[in-house]
PDB file of C-alpha atoms in Angstrom:
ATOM      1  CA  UNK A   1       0.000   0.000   0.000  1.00 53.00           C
ATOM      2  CA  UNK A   2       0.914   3.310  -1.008  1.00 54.00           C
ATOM      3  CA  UNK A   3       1.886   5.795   1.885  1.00 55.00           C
ATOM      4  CA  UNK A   4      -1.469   8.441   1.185  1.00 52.00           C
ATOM      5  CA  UNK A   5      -3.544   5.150   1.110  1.00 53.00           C
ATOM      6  CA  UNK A   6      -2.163   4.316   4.670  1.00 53.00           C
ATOM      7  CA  UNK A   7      -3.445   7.906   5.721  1.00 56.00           C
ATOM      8  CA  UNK A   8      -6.866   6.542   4.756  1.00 56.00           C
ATOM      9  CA  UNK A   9      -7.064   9.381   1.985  1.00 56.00           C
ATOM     10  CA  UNK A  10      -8.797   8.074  -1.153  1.00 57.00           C
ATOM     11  CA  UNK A  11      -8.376   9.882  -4.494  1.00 58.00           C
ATOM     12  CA  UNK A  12     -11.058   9.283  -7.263  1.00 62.00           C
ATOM     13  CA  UNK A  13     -10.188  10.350 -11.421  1.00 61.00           C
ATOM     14  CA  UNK A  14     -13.160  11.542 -13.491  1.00 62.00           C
ATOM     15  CA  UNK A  15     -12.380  11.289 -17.003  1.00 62.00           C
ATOM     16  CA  UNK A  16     -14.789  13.267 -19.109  1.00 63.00           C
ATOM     17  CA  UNK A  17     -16.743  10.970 -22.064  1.00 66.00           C
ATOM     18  CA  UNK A  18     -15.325  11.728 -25.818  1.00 64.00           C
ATOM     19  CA  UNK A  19     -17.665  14.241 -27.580  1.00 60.00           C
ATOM     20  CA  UNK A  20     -20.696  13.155 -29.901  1.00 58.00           C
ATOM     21  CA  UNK A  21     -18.924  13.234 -33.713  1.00 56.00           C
ATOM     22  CA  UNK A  22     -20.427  13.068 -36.910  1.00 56.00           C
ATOM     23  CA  UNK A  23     -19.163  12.456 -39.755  1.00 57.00           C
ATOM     24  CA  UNK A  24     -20.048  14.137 -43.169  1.00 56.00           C
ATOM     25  CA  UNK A  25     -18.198  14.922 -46.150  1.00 55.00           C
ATOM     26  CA  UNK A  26     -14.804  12.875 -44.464  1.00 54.00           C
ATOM     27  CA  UNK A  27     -14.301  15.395 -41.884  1.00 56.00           C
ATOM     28  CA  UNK A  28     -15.183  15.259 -38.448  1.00 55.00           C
ATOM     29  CA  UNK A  29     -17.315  17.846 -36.583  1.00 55.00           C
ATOM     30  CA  UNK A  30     -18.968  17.833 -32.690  1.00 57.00           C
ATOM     31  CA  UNK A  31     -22.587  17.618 -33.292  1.00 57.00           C
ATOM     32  CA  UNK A  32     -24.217  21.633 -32.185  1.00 58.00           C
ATOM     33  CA  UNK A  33     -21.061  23.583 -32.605  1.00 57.00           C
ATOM     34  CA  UNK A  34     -22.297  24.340 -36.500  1.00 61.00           C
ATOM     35  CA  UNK A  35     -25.603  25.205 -37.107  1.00 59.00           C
ATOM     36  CA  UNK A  36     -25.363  25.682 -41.227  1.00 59.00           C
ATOM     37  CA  UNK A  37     -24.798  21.863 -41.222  1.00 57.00           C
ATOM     38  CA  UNK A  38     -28.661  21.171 -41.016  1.00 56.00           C
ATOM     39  CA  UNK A  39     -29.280  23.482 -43.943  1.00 56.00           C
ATOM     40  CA  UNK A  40     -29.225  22.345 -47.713  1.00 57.00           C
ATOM     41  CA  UNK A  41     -27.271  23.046 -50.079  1.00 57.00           C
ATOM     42  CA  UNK A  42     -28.031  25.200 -52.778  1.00 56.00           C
ATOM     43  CA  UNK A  43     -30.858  27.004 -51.310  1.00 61.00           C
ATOM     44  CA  UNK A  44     -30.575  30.937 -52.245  1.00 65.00           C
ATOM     45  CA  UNK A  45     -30.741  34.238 -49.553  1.00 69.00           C
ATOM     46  CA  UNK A  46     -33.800  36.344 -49.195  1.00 79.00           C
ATOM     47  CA  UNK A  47     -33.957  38.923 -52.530  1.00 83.00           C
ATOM     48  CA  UNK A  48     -32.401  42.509 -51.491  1.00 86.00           C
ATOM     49  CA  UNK A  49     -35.078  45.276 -52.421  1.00 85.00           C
ATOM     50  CA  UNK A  50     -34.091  49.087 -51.860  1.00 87.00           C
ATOM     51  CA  UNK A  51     -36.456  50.356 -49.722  1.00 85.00           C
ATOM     52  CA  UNK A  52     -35.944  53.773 -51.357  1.00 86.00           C
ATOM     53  CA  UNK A  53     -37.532  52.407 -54.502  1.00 88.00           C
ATOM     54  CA  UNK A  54     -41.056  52.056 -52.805  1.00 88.00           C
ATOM     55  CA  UNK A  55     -40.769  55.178 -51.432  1.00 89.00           C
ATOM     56  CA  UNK A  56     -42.322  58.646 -52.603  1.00 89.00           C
ATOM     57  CA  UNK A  57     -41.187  62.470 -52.105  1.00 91.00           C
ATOM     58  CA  UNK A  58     -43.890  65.097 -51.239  1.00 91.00           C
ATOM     59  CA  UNK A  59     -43.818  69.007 -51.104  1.00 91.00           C
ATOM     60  CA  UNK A  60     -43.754  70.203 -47.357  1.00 91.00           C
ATOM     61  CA  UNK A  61     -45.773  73.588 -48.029  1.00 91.00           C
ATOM     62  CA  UNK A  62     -46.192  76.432 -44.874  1.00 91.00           C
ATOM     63  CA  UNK A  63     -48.943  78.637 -44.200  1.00 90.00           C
ATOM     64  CA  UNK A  64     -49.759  82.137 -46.343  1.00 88.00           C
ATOM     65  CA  UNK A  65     -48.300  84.127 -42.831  1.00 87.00           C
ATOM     66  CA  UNK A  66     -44.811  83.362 -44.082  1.00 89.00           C
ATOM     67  CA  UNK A  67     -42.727  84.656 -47.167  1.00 89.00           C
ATOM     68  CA  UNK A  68     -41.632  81.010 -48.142  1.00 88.00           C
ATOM     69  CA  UNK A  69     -44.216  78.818 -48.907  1.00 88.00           C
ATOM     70  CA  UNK A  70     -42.150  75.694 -49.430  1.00 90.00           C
ATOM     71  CA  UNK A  71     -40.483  74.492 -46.662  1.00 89.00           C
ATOM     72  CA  UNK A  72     -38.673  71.227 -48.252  1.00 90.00           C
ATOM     73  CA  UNK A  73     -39.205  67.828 -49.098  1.00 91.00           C
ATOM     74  CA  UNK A  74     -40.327  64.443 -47.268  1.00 92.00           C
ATOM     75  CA  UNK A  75     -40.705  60.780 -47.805  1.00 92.00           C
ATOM     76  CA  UNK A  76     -43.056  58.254 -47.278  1.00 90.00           C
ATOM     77  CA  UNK A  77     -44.132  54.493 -48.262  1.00 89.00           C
ATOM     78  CA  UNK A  78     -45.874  54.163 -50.949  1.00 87.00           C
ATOM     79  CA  UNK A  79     -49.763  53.575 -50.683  1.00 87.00           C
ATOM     80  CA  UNK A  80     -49.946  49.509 -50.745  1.00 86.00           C
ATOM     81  CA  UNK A  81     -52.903  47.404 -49.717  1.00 85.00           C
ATOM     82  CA  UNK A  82     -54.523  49.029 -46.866  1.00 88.00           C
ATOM     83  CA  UNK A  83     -51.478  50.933 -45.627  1.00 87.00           C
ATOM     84  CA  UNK A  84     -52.453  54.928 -47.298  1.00 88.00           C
ATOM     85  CA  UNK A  85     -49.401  56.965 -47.850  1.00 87.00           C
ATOM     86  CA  UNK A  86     -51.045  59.931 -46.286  1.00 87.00           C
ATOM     87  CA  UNK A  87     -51.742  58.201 -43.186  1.00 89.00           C
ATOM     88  CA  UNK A  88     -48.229  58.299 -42.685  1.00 89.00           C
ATOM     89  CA  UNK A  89     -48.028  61.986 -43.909  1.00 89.00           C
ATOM     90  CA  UNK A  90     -50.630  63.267 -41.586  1.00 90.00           C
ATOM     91  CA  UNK A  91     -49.071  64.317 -38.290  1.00 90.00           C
ATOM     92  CA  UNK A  92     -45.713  65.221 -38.868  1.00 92.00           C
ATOM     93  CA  UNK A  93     -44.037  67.675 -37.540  1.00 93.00           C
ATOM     94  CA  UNK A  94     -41.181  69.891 -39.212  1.00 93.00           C
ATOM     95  CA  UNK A  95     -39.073  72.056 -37.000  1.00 93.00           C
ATOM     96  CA  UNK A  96     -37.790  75.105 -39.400  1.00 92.00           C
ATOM     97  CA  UNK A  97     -35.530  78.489 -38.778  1.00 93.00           C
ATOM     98  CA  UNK A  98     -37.563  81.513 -39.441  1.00 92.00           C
ATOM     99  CA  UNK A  99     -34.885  82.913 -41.083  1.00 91.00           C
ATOM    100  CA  UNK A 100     -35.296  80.217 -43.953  1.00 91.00           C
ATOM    101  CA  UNK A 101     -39.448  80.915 -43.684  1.00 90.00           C
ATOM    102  CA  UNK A 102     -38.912  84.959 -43.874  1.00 89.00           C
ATOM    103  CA  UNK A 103     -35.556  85.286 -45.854  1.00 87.00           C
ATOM    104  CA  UNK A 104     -34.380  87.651 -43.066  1.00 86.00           C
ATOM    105  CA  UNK A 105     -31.072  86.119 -41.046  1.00 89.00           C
ATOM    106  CA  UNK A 106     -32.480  88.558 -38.057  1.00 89.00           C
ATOM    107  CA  UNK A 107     -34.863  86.086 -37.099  1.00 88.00           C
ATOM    108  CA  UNK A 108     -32.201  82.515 -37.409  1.00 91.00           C
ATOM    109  CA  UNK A 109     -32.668  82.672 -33.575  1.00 93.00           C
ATOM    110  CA  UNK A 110     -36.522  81.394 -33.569  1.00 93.00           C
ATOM    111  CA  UNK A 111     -37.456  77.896 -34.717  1.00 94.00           C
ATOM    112  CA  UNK A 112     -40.944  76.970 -36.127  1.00 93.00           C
ATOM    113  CA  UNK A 113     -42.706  73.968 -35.836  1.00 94.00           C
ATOM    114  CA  UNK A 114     -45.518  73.280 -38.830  1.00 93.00           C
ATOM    115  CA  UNK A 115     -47.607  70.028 -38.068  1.00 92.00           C
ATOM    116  CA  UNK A 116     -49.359  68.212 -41.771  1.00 92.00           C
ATOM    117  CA  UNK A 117     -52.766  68.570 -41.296  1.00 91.00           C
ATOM    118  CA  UNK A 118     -53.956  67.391 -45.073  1.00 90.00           C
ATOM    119  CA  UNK A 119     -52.261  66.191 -47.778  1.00 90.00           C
ATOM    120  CA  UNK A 120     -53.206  66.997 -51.573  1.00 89.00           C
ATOM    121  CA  UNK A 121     -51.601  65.624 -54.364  1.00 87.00           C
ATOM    122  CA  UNK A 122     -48.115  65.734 -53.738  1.00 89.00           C
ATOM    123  CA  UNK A 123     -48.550  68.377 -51.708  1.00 90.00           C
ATOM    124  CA  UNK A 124     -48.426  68.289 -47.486  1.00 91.00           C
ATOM    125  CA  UNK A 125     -50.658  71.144 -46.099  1.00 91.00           C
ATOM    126  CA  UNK A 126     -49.323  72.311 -42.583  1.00 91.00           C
ATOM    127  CA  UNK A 127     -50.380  74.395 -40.000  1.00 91.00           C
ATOM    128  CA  UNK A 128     -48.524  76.316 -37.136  1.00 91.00           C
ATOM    129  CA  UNK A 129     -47.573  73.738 -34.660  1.00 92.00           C
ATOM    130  CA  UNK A 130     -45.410  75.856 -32.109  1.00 92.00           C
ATOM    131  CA  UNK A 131     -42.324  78.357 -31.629  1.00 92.00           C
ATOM    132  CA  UNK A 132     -38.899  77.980 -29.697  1.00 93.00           C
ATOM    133  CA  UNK A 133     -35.888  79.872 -29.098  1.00 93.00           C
ATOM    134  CA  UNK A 134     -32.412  78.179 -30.139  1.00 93.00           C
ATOM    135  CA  UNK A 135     -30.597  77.221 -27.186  1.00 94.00           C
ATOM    136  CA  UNK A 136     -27.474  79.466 -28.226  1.00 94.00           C
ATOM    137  CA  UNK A 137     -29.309  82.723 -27.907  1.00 93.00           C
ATOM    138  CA  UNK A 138     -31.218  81.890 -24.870  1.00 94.00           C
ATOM    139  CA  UNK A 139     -27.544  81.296 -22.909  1.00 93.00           C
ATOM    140  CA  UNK A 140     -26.336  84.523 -25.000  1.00 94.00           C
ATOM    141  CA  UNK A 141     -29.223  86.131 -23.149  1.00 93.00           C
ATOM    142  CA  UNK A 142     -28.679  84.828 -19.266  1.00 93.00           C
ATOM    143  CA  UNK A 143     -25.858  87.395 -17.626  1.00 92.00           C
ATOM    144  CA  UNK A 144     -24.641  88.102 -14.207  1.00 93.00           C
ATOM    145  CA  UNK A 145     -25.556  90.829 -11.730  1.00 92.00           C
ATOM    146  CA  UNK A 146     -29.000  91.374 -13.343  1.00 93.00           C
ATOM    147  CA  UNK A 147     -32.548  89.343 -12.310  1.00 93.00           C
ATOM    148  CA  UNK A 148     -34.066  86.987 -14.658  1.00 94.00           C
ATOM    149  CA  UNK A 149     -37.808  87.058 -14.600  1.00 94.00           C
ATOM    150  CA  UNK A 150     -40.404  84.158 -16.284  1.00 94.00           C
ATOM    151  CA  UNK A 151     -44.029  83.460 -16.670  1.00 94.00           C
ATOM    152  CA  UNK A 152     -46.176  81.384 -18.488  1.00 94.00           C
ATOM    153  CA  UNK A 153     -50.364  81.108 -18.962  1.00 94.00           C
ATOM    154  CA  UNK A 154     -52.592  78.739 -20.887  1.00 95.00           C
ATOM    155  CA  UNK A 155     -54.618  81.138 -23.298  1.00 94.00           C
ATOM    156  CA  UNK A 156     -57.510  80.219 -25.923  1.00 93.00           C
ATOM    157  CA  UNK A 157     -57.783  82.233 -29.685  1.00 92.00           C
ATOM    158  CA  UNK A 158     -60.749  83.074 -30.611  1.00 91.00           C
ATOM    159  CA  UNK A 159     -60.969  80.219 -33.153  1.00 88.00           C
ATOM    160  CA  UNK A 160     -60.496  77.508 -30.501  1.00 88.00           C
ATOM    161  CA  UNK A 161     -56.733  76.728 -30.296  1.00 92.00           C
ATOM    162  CA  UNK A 162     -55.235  76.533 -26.770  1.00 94.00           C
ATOM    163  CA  UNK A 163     -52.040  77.655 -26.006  1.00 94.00           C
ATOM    164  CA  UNK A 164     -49.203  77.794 -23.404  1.00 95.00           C
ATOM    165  CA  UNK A 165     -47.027  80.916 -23.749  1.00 94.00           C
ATOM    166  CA  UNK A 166     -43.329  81.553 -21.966  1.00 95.00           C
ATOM    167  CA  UNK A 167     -42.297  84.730 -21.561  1.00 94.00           C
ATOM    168  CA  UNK A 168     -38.478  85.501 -20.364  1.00 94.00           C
ATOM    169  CA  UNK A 169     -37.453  89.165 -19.709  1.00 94.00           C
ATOM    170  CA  UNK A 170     -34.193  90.827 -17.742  1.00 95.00           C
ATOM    171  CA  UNK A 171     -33.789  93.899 -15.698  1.00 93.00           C
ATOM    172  CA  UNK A 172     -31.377  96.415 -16.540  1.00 93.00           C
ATOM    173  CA  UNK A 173     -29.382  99.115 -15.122  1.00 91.00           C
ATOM    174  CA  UNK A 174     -31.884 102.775 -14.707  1.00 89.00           C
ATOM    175  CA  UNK A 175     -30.278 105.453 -16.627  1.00 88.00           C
ATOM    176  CA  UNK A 176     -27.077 107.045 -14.790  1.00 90.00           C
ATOM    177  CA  UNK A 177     -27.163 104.108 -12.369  1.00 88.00           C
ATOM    178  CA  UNK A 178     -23.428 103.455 -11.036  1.00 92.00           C
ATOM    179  CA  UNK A 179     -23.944 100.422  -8.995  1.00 92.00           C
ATOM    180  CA  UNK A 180     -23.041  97.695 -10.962  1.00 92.00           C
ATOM    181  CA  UNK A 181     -26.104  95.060  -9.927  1.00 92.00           C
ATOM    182  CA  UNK A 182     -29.416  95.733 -11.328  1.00 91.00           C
ATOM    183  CA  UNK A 183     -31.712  92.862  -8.694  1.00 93.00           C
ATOM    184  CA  UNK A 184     -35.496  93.253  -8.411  1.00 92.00           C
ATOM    185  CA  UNK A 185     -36.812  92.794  -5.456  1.00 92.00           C
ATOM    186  CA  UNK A 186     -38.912  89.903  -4.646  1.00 94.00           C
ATOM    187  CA  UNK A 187     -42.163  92.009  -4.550  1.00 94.00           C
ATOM    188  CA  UNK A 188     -41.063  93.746  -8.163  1.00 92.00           C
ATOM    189  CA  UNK A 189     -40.529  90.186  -9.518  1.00 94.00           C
ATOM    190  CA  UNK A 190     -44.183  89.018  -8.533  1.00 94.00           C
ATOM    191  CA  UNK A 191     -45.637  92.460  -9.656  1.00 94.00           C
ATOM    192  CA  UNK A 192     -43.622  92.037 -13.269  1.00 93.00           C
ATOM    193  CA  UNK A 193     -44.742  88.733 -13.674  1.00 94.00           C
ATOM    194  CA  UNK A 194     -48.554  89.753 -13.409  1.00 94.00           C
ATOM    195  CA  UNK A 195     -48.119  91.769 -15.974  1.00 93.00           C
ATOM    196  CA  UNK A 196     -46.622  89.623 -18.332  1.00 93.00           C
ATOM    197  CA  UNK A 197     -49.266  87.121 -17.393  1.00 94.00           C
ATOM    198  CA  UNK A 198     -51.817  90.216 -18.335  1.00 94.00           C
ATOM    199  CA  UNK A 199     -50.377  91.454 -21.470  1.00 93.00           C
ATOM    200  CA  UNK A 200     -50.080  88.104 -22.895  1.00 93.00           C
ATOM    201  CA  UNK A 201     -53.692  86.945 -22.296  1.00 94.00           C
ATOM    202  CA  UNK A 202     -55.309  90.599 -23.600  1.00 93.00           C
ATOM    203  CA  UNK A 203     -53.003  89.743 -26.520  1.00 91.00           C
ATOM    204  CA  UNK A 204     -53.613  86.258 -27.207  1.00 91.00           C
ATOM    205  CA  UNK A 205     -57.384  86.015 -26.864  1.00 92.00           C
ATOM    206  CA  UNK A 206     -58.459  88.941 -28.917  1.00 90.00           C
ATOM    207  CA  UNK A 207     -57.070  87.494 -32.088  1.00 90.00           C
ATOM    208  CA  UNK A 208     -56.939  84.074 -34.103  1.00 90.00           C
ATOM    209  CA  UNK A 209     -53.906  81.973 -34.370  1.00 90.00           C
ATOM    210  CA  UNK A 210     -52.772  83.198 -37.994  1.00 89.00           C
ATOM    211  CA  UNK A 211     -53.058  86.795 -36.359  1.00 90.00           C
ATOM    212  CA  UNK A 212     -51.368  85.856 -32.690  1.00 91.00           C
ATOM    213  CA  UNK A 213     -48.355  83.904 -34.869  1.00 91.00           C
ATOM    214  CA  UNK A 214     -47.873  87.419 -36.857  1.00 90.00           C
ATOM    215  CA  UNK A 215     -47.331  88.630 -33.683  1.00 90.00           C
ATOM    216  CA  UNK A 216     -44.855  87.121 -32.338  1.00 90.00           C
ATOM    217  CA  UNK A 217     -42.585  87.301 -35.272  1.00 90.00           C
ATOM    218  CA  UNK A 218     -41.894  90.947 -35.014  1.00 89.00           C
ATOM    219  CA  UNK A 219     -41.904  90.253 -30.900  1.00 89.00           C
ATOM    220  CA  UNK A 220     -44.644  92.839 -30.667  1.00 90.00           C
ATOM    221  CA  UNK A 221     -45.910  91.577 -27.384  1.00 91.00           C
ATOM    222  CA  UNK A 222     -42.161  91.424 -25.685  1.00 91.00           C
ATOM    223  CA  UNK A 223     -42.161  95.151 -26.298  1.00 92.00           C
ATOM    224  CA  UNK A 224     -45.170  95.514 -24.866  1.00 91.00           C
ATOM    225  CA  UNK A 225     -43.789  93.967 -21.743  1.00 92.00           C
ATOM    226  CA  UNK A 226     -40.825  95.932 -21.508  1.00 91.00           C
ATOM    227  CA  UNK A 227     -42.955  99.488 -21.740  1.00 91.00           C
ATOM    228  CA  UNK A 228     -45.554  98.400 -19.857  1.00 92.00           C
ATOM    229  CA  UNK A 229     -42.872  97.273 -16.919  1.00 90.00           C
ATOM    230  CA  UNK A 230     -40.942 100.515 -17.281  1.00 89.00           C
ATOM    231  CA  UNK A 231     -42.681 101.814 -14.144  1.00 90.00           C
ATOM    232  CA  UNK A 232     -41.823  98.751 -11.771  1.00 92.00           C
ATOM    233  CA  UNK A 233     -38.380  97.805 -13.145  1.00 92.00           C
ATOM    234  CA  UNK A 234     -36.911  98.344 -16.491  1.00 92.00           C
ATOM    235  CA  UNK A 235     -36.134  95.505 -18.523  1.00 92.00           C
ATOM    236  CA  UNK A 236     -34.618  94.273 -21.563  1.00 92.00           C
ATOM    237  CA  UNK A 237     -34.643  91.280 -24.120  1.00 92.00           C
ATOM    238  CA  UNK A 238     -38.181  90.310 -23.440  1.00 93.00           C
ATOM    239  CA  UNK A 239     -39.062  87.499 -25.523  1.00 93.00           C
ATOM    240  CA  UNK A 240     -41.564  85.052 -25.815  1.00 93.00           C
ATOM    241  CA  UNK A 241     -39.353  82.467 -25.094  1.00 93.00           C
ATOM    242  CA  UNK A 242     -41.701  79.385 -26.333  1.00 93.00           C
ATOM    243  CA  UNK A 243     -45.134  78.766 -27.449  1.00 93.00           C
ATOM    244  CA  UNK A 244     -47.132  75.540 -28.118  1.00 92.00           C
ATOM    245  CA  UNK A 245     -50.398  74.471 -28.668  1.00 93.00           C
ATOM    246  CA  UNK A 246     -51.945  72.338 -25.896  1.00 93.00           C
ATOM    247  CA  UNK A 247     -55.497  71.958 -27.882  1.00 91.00           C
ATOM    248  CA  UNK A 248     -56.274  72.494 -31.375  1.00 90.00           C
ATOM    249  CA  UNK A 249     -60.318  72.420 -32.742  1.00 89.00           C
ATOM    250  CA  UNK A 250     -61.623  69.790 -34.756  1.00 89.00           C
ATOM    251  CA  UNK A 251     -60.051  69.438 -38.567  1.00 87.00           C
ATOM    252  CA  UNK A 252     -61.615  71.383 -41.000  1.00 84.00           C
ATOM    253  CA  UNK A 253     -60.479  71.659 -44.647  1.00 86.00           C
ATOM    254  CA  UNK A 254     -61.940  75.024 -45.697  1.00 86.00           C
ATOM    255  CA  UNK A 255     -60.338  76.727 -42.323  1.00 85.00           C
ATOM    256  CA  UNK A 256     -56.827  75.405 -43.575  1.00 86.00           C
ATOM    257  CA  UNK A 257     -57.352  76.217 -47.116  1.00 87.00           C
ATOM    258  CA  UNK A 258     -57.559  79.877 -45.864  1.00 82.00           C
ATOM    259  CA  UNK A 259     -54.465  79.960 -44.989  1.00 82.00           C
ATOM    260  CA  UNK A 260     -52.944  78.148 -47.366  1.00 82.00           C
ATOM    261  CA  UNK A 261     -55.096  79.304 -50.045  1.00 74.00           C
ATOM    262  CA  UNK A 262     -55.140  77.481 -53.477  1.00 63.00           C
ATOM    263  CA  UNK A 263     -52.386  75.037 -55.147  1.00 62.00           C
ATOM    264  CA  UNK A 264     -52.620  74.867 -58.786  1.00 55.00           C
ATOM    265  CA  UNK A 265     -50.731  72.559 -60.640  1.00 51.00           C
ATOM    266  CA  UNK A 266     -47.254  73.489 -61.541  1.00 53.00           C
ATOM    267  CA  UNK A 267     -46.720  73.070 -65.352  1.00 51.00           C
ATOM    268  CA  UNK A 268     -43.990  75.591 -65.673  1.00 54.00           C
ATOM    269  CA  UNK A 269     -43.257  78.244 -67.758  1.00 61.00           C
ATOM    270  CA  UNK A 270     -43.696  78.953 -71.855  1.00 65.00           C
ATOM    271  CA  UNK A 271     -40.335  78.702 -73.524  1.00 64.00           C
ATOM    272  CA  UNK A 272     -39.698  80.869 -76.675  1.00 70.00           C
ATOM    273  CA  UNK A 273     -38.616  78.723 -79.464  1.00 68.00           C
ATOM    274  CA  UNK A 274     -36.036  80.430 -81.115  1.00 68.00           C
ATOM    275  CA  UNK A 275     -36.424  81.677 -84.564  1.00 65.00           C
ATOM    276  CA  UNK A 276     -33.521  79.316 -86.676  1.00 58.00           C
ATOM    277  CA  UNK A 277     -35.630  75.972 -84.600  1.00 56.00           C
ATOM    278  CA  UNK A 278     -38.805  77.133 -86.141  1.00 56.00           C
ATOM    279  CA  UNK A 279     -37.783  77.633 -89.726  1.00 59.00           C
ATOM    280  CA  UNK A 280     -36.000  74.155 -89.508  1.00 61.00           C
ATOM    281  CA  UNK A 281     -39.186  72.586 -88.078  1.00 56.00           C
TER     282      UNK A 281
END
């Protein structure tokens, strides 16, 4: 006997089985490790279609209220079966500079968002869909050692849209001040923000949405703000800072067509044939 087995210490070997192996074509393989082997031969892949070539481009057009009436270009399946290609048209939402909508660079700052209500032809009808500052001139706008005021209120046109307006303003220094702060205090803050919460209801619910969106492109209602505050605090760079609609009336065609107005087919223009084409003709 072996010294460990006079210790009473008894050591057991596990040997592990061979692997399953089949055999095909002369070469040996472990049955599971390759999955293609179940497969026939000669069977060939799935067809490659480009999905681009079922697809179809439409005209994005915007509302009369701006200079440009075509925004750009979109693209959608075409109708197949029960799947309608203005289905998936309907809805969208396109977020443009106003610059590009106005031609004016002044106004690159504000964004526009146009949501397609109908679609007509080739043509995708939208409607005003909400506003935004870009996020580089509302941090060009935020300074030290002056109070930044805000407000916001839910107001209805008078043809049935419901919005929620932001308004952002900043106080200033008073003429020949020489401090070099400009805080409101808390009491002037609260008394500011009423009025902005004022002008911006009078302003909104006297007036339709085609009439409230011409007014905030010239910022007619932020200058309102800042005379109308002059008394409490002066300020400077009020904006409305965003507005979007919460609540829009039920869809009707003739309402959008008078904004949009009429689309007649675009043929293009007579060509003069010159006169050496015609006598050869």
């Amino acid at each position: 006997a072996s010294p460990r087995e006079r210790e009473g210490t008894v050591f057991r070997l596990w040997v592990a089985p061979p692997p399953l192996v089949c055999r095909r074509a002369g070469v040996a393989m472990a049955v599971g490790k390759n999955k293609r082997i179940s497969k026939g031969k000669g069977r060939k892949g799935k067809k490659v279609v480009d999905p681009f070539s079922k697809k179809d481009w439409y005209d994005v057009k915007a509302p009369t209220m701006f200079t440009v009436r075509n925004v750009g270009k979109t693209l959608v399946t075409r109708t197949q079966g029960t799947k309608i290609a203005s289905d998936g048209l309907k809805g969208r939402v396109f977020e443009v500079a106003l610059a590009d909508l106005n031609q004016d660079e002044d106004q690159a700052f504000r964004k526009i968002k146009l949501k397609v209500e109908d679609v007509q032809g080739r043509n995708c009808l939208t409607q005003y869909h909400g506003m935004d500052l870009t996020t580089d001139k509302l941090r060009s706008l935020v300074r030290k050692w002056q109070t930044l005021i805000e407000a916001n209120v839910d107001v209805k046109t008078t043809d049935g849209y419901v919005l929620r307006l932001f308004a952002i303003g900043f106080t200033m220094k008073r003429p020949n001040q020489i401090r070099k702060t400009s805080y409101a205090q808390t009491s002037q803050v609260r008394q500011i923000r009423k009025k902005m919460v004022d002008i911006m209801t009078r302003e909104a619910t006297s007036c339709d949405l085609k009439e409230l969106v011409m007014k905030f492109i010239p910022e007619v209602i932020g200058k309102e703000i800042e005379k109308s505050c002059a008394g409490i605090y002066p300020l400077q760079n009020c904006y409305i800072r965003k507005a979007k609609i919460l609540k829009a009336p039920k869809f009707e065609l003739t309402k959008l067509m008078e904004v949009h107005g009429d689309y007649a087919e675009e043929t293009g223009k007579k060509v003069e044939r010159p006169a050496a084409a015609e006598a050869t003709a």
